[in-house]
Short mmCIF file of C-alpha atoms in Angstrom, two decimals:
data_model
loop_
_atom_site.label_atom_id
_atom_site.label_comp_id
_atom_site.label_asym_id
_atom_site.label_seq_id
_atom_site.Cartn_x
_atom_site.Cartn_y
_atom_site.Cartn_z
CA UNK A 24 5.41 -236.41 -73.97
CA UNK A 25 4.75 -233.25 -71.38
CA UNK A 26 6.94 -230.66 -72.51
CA UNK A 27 7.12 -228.27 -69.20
CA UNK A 28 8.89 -224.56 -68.97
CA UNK A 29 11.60 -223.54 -66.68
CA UNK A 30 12.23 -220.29 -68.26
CA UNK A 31 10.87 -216.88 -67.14
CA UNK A 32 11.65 -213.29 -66.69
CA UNK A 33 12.10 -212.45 -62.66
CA UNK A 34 12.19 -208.94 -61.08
CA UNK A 35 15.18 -207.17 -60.51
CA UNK A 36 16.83 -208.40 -57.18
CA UNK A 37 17.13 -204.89 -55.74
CA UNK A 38 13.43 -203.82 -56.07
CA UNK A 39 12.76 -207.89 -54.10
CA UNK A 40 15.15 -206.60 -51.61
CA UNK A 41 13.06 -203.23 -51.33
CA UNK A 42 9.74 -204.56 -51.42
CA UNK A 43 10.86 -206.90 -48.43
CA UNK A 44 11.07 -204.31 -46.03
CA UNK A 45 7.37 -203.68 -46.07
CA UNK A 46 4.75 -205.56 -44.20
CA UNK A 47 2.30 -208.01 -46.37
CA UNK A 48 -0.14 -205.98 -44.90
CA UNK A 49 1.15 -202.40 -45.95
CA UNK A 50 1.61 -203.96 -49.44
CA UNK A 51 -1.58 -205.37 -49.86
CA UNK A 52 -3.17 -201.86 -48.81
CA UNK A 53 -0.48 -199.80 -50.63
CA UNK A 54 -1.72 -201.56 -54.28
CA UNK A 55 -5.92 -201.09 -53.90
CA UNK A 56 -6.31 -204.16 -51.19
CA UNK A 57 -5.55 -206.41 -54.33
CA UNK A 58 -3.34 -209.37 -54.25
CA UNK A 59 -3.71 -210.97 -50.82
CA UNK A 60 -4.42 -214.63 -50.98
CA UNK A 61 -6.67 -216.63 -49.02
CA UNK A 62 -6.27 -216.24 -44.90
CA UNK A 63 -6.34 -219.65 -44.99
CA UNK A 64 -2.93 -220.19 -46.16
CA UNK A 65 -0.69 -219.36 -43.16
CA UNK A 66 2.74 -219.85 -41.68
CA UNK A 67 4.36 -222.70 -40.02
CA UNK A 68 6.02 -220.46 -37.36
CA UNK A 69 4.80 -216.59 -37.35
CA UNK A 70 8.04 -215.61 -37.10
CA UNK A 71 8.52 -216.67 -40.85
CA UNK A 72 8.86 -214.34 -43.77
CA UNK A 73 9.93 -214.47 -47.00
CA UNK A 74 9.82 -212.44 -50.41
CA UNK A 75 10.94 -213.40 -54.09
CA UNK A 76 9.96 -214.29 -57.36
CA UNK A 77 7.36 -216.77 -57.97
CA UNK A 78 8.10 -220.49 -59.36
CA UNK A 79 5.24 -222.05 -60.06
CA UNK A 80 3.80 -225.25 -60.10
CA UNK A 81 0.48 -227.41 -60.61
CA UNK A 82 0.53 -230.60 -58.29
CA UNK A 83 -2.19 -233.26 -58.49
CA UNK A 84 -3.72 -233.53 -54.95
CA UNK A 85 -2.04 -236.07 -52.42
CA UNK A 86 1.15 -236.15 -55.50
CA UNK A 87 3.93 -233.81 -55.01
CA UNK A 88 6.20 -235.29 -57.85
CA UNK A 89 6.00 -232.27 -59.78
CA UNK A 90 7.17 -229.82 -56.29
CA UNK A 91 9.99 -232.05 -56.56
CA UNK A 92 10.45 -231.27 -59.86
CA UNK A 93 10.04 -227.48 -59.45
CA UNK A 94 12.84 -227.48 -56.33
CA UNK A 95 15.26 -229.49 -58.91
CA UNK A 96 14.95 -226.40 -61.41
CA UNK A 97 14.01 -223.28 -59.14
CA UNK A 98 16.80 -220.77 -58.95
CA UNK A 99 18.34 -219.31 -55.53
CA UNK A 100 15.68 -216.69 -53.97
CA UNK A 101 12.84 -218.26 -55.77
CA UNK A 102 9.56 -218.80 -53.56
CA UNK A 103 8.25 -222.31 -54.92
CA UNK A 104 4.49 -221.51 -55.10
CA UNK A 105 2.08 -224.91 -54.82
CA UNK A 106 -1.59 -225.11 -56.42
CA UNK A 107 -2.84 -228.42 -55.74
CA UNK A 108 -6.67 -227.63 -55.15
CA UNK A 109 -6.86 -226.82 -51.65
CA UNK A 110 -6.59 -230.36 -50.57
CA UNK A 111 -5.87 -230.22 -45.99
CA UNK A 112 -5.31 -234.16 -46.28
CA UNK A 113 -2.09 -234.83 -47.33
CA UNK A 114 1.76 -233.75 -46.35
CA UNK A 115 3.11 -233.37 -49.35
CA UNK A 116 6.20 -231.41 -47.93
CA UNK A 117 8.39 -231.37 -44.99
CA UNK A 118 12.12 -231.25 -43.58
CA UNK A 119 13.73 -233.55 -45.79
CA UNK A 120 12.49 -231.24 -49.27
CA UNK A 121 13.39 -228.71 -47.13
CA UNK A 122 17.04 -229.23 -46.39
CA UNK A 123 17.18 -229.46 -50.53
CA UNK A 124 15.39 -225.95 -51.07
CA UNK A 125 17.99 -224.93 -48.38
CA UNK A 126 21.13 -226.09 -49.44
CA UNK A 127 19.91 -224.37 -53.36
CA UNK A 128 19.61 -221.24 -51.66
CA UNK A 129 15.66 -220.70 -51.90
CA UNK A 130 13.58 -218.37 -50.74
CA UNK A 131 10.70 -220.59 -49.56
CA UNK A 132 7.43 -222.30 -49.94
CA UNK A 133 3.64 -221.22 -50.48
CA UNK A 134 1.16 -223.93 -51.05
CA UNK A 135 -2.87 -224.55 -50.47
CA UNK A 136 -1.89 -227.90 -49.65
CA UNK A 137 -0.89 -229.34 -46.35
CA UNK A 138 2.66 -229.45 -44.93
CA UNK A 139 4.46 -231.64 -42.39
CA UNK A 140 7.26 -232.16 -40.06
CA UNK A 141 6.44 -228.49 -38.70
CA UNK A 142 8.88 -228.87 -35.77
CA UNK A 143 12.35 -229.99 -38.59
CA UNK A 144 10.53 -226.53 -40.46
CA UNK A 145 10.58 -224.35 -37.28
CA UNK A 146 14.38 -225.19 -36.56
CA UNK A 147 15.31 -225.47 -40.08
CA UNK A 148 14.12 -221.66 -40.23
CA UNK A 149 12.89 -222.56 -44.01
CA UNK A 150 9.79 -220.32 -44.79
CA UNK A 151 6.82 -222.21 -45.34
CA UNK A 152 3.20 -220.95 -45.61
CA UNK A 153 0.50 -223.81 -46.35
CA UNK A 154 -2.59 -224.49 -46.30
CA UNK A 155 -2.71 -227.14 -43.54
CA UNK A 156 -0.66 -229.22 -41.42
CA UNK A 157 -1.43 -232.95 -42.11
CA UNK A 158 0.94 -236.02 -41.30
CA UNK A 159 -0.45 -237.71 -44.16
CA UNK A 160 2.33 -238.96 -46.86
CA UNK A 161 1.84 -238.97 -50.54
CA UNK A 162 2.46 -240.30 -53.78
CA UNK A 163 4.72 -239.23 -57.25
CA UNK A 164 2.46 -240.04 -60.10
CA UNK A 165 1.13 -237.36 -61.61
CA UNK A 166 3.30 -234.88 -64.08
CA UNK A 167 1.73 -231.60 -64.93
CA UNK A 168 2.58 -227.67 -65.78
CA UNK A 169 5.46 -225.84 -64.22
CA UNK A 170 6.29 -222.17 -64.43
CA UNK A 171 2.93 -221.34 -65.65
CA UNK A 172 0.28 -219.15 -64.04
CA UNK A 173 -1.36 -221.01 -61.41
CA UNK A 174 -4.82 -220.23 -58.94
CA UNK A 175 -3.79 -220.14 -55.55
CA UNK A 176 -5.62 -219.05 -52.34
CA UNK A 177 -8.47 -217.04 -54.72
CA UNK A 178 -5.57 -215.31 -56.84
CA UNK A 179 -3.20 -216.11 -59.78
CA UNK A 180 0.07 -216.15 -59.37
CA UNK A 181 2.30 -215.96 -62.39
CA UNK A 182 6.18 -217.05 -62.97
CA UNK A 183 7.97 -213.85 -62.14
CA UNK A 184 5.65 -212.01 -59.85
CA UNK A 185 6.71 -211.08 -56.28
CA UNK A 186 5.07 -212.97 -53.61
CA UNK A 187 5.96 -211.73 -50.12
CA UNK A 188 4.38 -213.34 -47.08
CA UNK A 189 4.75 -212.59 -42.69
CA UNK A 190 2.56 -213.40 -40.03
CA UNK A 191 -0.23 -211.76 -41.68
CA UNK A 192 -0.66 -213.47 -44.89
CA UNK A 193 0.76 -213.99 -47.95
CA UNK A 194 0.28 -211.46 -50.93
CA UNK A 195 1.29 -211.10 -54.82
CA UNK A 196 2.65 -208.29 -56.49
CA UNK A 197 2.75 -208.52 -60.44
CA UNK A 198 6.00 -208.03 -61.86
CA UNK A 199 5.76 -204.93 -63.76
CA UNK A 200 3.85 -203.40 -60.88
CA UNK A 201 7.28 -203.92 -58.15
CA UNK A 202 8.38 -200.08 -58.69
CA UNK A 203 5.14 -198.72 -58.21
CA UNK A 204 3.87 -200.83 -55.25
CA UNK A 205 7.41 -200.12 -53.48
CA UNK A 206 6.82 -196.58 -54.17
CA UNK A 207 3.16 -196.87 -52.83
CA UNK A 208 3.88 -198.71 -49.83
CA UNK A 209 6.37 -195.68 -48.73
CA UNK A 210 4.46 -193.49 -48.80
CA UNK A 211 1.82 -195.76 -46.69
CA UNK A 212 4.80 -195.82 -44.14
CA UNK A 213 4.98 -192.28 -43.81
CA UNK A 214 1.57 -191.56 -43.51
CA UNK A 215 0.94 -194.20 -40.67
CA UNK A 216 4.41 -192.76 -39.22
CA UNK A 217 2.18 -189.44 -39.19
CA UNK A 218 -1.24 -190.49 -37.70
CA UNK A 219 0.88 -192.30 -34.51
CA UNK A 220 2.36 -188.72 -34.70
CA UNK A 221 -0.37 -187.13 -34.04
CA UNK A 222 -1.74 -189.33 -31.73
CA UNK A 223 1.50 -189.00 -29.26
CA UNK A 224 0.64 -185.32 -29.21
CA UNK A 225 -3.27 -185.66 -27.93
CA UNK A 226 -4.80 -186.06 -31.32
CA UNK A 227 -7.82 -188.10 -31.51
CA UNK A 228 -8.20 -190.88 -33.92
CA UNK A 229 -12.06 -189.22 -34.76
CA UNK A 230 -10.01 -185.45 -35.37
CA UNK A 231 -6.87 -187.39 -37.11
CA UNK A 232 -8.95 -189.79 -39.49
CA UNK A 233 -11.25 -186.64 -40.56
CA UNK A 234 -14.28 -188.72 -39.82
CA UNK A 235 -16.22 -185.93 -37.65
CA UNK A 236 -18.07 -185.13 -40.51
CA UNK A 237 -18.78 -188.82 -42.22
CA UNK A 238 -19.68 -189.88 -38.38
CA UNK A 239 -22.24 -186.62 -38.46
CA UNK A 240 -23.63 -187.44 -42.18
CA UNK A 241 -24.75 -191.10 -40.95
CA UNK A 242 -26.85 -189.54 -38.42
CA UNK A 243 -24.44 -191.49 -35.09
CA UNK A 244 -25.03 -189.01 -32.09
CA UNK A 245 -22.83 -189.45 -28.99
CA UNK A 246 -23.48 -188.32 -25.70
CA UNK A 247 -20.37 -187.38 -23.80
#
Protein backbone atom coordinates (compact mmCIF):
# COMPACT_ATOMS: atom_id res chain seq x y z
CA UNK A 1 0.00 0.00 0.00
CA UNK A 2 1.18 3.83 -1.03
CA UNK A 3 -0.30 5.95 1.43
CA UNK A 4 -0.14 9.58 -0.45
CA UNK A 5 -1.05 13.23 1.23
CA UNK A 6 -3.59 15.63 0.05
CA UNK A 7 -3.38 17.86 2.96
CA UNK A 8 -1.37 21.11 3.22
CA UNK A 9 -1.35 24.59 4.49
CA UNK A 10 -1.85 27.23 1.35
CA UNK A 11 -1.26 31.03 1.47
CA UNK A 12 -3.80 33.35 2.20
CA UNK A 13 -5.89 34.07 -1.04
CA UNK A 14 -5.48 37.85 -0.76
CA UNK A 15 -1.62 38.00 -0.58
CA UNK A 16 -2.00 35.22 -4.18
CA UNK A 17 -4.20 37.90 -5.46
CA UNK A 18 -1.42 40.60 -4.58
CA UNK A 19 1.51 38.83 -5.60
CA UNK A 20 -0.28 38.34 -9.09
CA UNK A 21 -0.05 41.74 -10.07
CA UNK A 22 3.69 41.63 -10.34
CA UNK A 23 5.70 40.38 -13.23
CA UNK A 24 7.66 36.84 -12.74
CA UNK A 25 10.40 38.86 -13.54
CA UNK A 26 10.02 41.73 -10.86
CA UNK A 27 9.44 38.86 -8.37
CA UNK A 28 12.25 36.89 -9.10
CA UNK A 29 14.52 40.16 -8.77
CA UNK A 30 12.47 41.60 -5.83
CA UNK A 31 13.51 38.18 -3.55
CA UNK A 32 17.67 38.04 -4.34
CA UNK A 33 17.20 36.53 -8.13
CA UNK A 34 16.16 33.26 -6.19
CA UNK A 35 13.33 31.09 -7.20
CA UNK A 36 13.13 31.19 -11.00
CA UNK A 37 13.01 27.80 -12.55
CA UNK A 38 14.63 26.56 -15.50
CA UNK A 39 14.07 28.84 -18.93
CA UNK A 40 13.38 25.81 -20.33
CA UNK A 41 10.02 25.39 -19.00
CA UNK A 42 7.84 27.86 -20.95
CA UNK A 43 4.30 28.70 -21.94
CA UNK A 44 1.98 27.24 -24.40
CA UNK A 45 0.71 30.70 -25.54
CA UNK A 46 2.76 33.88 -24.06
CA UNK A 47 -0.19 35.40 -23.35
CA UNK A 48 -0.67 32.86 -20.41
CA UNK A 49 -0.29 33.61 -16.76
CA UNK A 50 -1.17 32.22 -13.77
CA UNK A 51 -0.39 32.42 -9.89
CA UNK A 52 -1.47 30.10 -6.85
CA UNK A 53 -0.51 27.67 -4.49
CA UNK A 54 1.50 24.77 -5.42
CA UNK A 55 0.04 21.02 -5.69
CA UNK A 56 2.51 18.84 -6.18
CA UNK A 57 3.20 15.78 -7.75
CA UNK A 58 5.98 13.09 -8.75
CA UNK A 59 5.07 11.37 -12.17
CA UNK A 60 7.14 8.49 -13.57
CA UNK A 61 8.35 9.59 -17.07
CA UNK A 62 5.99 8.83 -20.16
CA UNK A 63 3.06 7.90 -16.95
CA UNK A 64 0.84 10.64 -15.95
CA UNK A 65 -1.52 8.45 -13.71
CA UNK A 66 -0.53 10.17 -10.72
CA UNK A 67 -1.34 14.11 -12.58
CA UNK A 68 -4.56 12.52 -12.86
CA UNK A 69 -4.63 11.78 -9.53
CA UNK A 70 -3.41 15.20 -8.32
CA UNK A 71 -6.32 17.11 -10.65
CA UNK A 72 -8.96 14.59 -8.86
CA UNK A 73 -7.82 16.10 -5.35
CA UNK A 74 -6.35 19.70 -6.16
CA UNK A 75 -8.51 22.46 -4.81
CA UNK A 76 -9.90 25.55 -6.98
CA UNK A 77 -6.82 28.10 -7.65
CA UNK A 78 -4.30 25.42 -7.16
CA UNK A 79 -1.36 25.39 -9.87
CA UNK A 80 -0.79 21.47 -10.39
CA UNK A 81 3.05 21.45 -10.47
CA UNK A 82 4.62 18.19 -12.56
CA UNK A 83 8.25 16.66 -11.80
CA UNK A 84 8.68 13.85 -14.03
CA UNK A 85 12.55 14.16 -14.80
CA UNK A 86 12.70 16.42 -17.59
CA UNK A 87 11.58 13.86 -20.04
CA UNK A 88 10.62 16.20 -23.93
CA UNK A 89 9.21 12.72 -25.30
CA UNK A 90 5.99 12.22 -24.15
CA UNK A 91 2.44 14.26 -23.95
CA UNK A 92 1.39 13.46 -20.91
CA UNK A 93 -1.26 16.35 -20.85
CA UNK A 94 -3.57 18.10 -23.10
CA UNK A 95 -7.25 19.48 -23.72
CA UNK A 96 -9.20 16.75 -22.50
CA UNK A 97 -7.26 16.98 -18.60
CA UNK A 98 -7.71 20.32 -19.27
CA UNK A 99 -11.41 20.82 -19.58
CA UNK A 100 -11.35 18.76 -15.98
CA UNK A 101 -8.79 21.28 -14.27
CA UNK A 102 -11.25 23.84 -15.81
CA UNK A 103 -14.51 22.88 -14.88
CA UNK A 104 -12.69 22.38 -10.85
CA UNK A 105 -11.81 25.85 -11.05
CA UNK A 106 -7.83 25.53 -11.22
CA UNK A 107 -5.35 27.73 -11.57
CA UNK A 108 -3.12 25.84 -14.03
CA UNK A 109 -0.29 23.61 -14.94
CA UNK A 110 3.66 23.66 -14.57
CA UNK A 111 5.50 20.60 -15.63
CA UNK A 112 9.25 19.63 -17.04
CA UNK A 113 7.49 17.24 -19.06
CA UNK A 114 6.00 17.66 -22.46
CA UNK A 115 2.43 18.82 -23.22
CA UNK A 116 0.04 18.37 -26.14
CA UNK A 117 -2.95 19.46 -27.99
CA UNK A 118 -1.41 23.14 -27.75
CA UNK A 119 -4.06 24.56 -30.13
CA UNK A 120 -7.50 22.90 -27.57
CA UNK A 121 -4.85 24.76 -24.70
CA UNK A 122 -4.60 28.12 -26.58
CA UNK A 123 -8.53 28.36 -26.99
CA UNK A 124 -9.29 26.68 -23.84
CA UNK A 125 -7.26 29.73 -22.24
CA UNK A 126 -6.03 27.02 -19.47
CA UNK A 127 -2.47 28.09 -18.29
CA UNK A 128 0.03 25.67 -19.08
CA UNK A 129 3.85 26.02 -18.86
CA UNK A 130 5.88 22.73 -19.85
CA UNK A 131 8.73 21.63 -20.68
CA UNK A 132 8.09 20.55 -24.29
CA UNK A 133 5.50 20.05 -26.76
CA UNK A 134 5.45 16.34 -27.87
CA UNK A 135 2.41 14.43 -29.55
CA UNK A 136 3.56 11.42 -27.96
CA UNK A 137 0.74 9.58 -25.67
CA UNK A 138 1.45 7.81 -22.48
CA UNK A 139 0.75 5.28 -20.07
CA UNK A 140 -1.00 5.03 -16.17
CA UNK A 141 1.20 2.63 -14.35
CA UNK A 142 3.18 4.05 -12.05
CA UNK A 143 1.78 5.48 -8.45
CA UNK A 144 4.09 7.68 -6.53
CA UNK A 145 4.20 10.88 -3.93
CA UNK A 146 1.71 13.68 -4.09
CA UNK A 147 1.74 16.93 -2.18
CA UNK A 148 5.27 16.52 -1.27
CA UNK A 149 8.24 18.72 -2.16
CA UNK A 150 9.25 18.00 -5.56
CA UNK A 151 12.64 19.22 -7.95
CA UNK A 152 11.45 21.01 -10.77
CA UNK A 153 13.27 23.11 -13.43
CA UNK A 154 16.64 23.30 -10.89
CA UNK A 155 14.34 24.34 -7.82
CA UNK A 156 12.04 22.72 -5.17
CA UNK A 157 8.82 23.42 -5.05
CA UNK A 158 6.88 22.60 -1.94
CA UNK A 159 2.90 22.06 -1.29
CA UNK A 160 1.82 25.54 -0.36
CA UNK A 161 4.35 27.79 -1.96
CA UNK A 162 3.31 30.40 -4.57
CA UNK A 163 4.31 29.69 -8.01
CA UNK A 164 3.50 32.51 -10.44
CA UNK A 165 4.50 32.21 -14.09
CA UNK A 166 4.03 34.92 -17.60
CA UNK A 167 5.81 35.05 -20.65
CA UNK A 168 9.00 35.26 -18.92
CA UNK A 169 9.23 32.23 -16.87
CA UNK A 170 7.93 30.63 -14.16
CA UNK A 171 9.15 31.40 -10.49
CA UNK A 172 8.48 30.12 -6.72
CA UNK A 173 7.90 32.05 -3.81
CA UNK A 174 7.99 30.07 -0.38
CA UNK A 175 5.02 30.41 1.59
CA UNK A 176 6.07 32.22 4.59
CA UNK A 177 8.09 34.53 2.39
CA UNK A 178 4.47 35.91 0.27
CA UNK A 179 4.29 39.21 2.58
CA UNK A 180 7.72 40.05 2.24
CA UNK A 181 8.30 39.34 -1.50
CA UNK A 182 4.90 41.38 -2.21
CA UNK A 183 6.31 44.05 -0.16
CA UNK A 184 9.72 43.78 -2.05
CA UNK A 185 8.42 43.66 -5.40
CA UNK A 186 6.61 47.24 -4.68
CA UNK A 187 8.96 48.79 -3.97
CA UNK A 188 10.89 47.31 -7.24
CA UNK A 189 7.83 48.94 -9.07
CA UNK A 190 8.42 52.21 -7.79
CA UNK A 191 11.88 52.38 -8.28
CA UNK A 192 11.72 51.26 -12.05
CA UNK A 193 8.58 53.78 -12.18
CA UNK A 194 11.49 56.31 -11.12
CA UNK A 195 14.49 55.48 -13.42
CA UNK A 196 11.83 55.71 -16.71
CA UNK A 197 11.20 59.01 -14.76
CA UNK A 198 14.17 60.23 -15.09
CA UNK A 199 14.87 59.12 -18.30
CA UNK A 200 11.64 61.10 -19.85
CA UNK A 201 13.29 64.19 -18.44
CA UNK A 202 16.94 63.80 -20.33
CA UNK A 203 18.55 61.64 -17.73
CA UNK A 204 21.04 59.25 -18.92
CA UNK A 205 20.94 55.67 -18.03
CA UNK A 206 25.12 56.07 -17.17
CA UNK A 207 24.00 59.44 -14.68
CA UNK A 208 20.62 57.50 -13.49
CA UNK A 209 22.26 53.95 -12.73
CA UNK A 210 25.26 55.82 -10.78
CA UNK A 211 27.71 53.82 -12.81
CA UNK A 212 30.08 56.91 -13.83
CA UNK A 213 32.24 55.99 -11.24
CA UNK A 214 32.21 51.87 -11.42
CA UNK A 215 32.61 52.53 -15.43
CA UNK A 216 35.84 54.91 -14.35
CA UNK A 217 37.23 52.26 -11.62
CA UNK A 218 37.43 49.43 -14.47
CA UNK A 219 39.66 51.58 -16.36
CA UNK A 220 36.67 51.81 -19.79
CA UNK A 221 37.62 55.23 -21.47
CA UNK A 222 35.19 56.64 -24.07
CA UNK A 223 35.86 59.02 -26.61
CA UNK A 224 32.94 61.23 -27.41
Amino acid sequence: MIRVNTKFDRPDPDLVEQLSKYSAATIHEAQGRLGALDSTIKPVDPAMSLCGPAFTVRCAPRDNIMLQVAIAHAQPGDVIVVSAGEYAEAGSFGDVLANACVAKGLGGLVTDTGVRDTRELRELGFPVFSYSVCMKGTVKETVGPMAEPVLIGGEIVHPGDVVHADADGVVVVRRDDVTDVVRKSQERVEAEDAYIAAYRSGKSVIEVSNLAAVLEAKGLVIDA
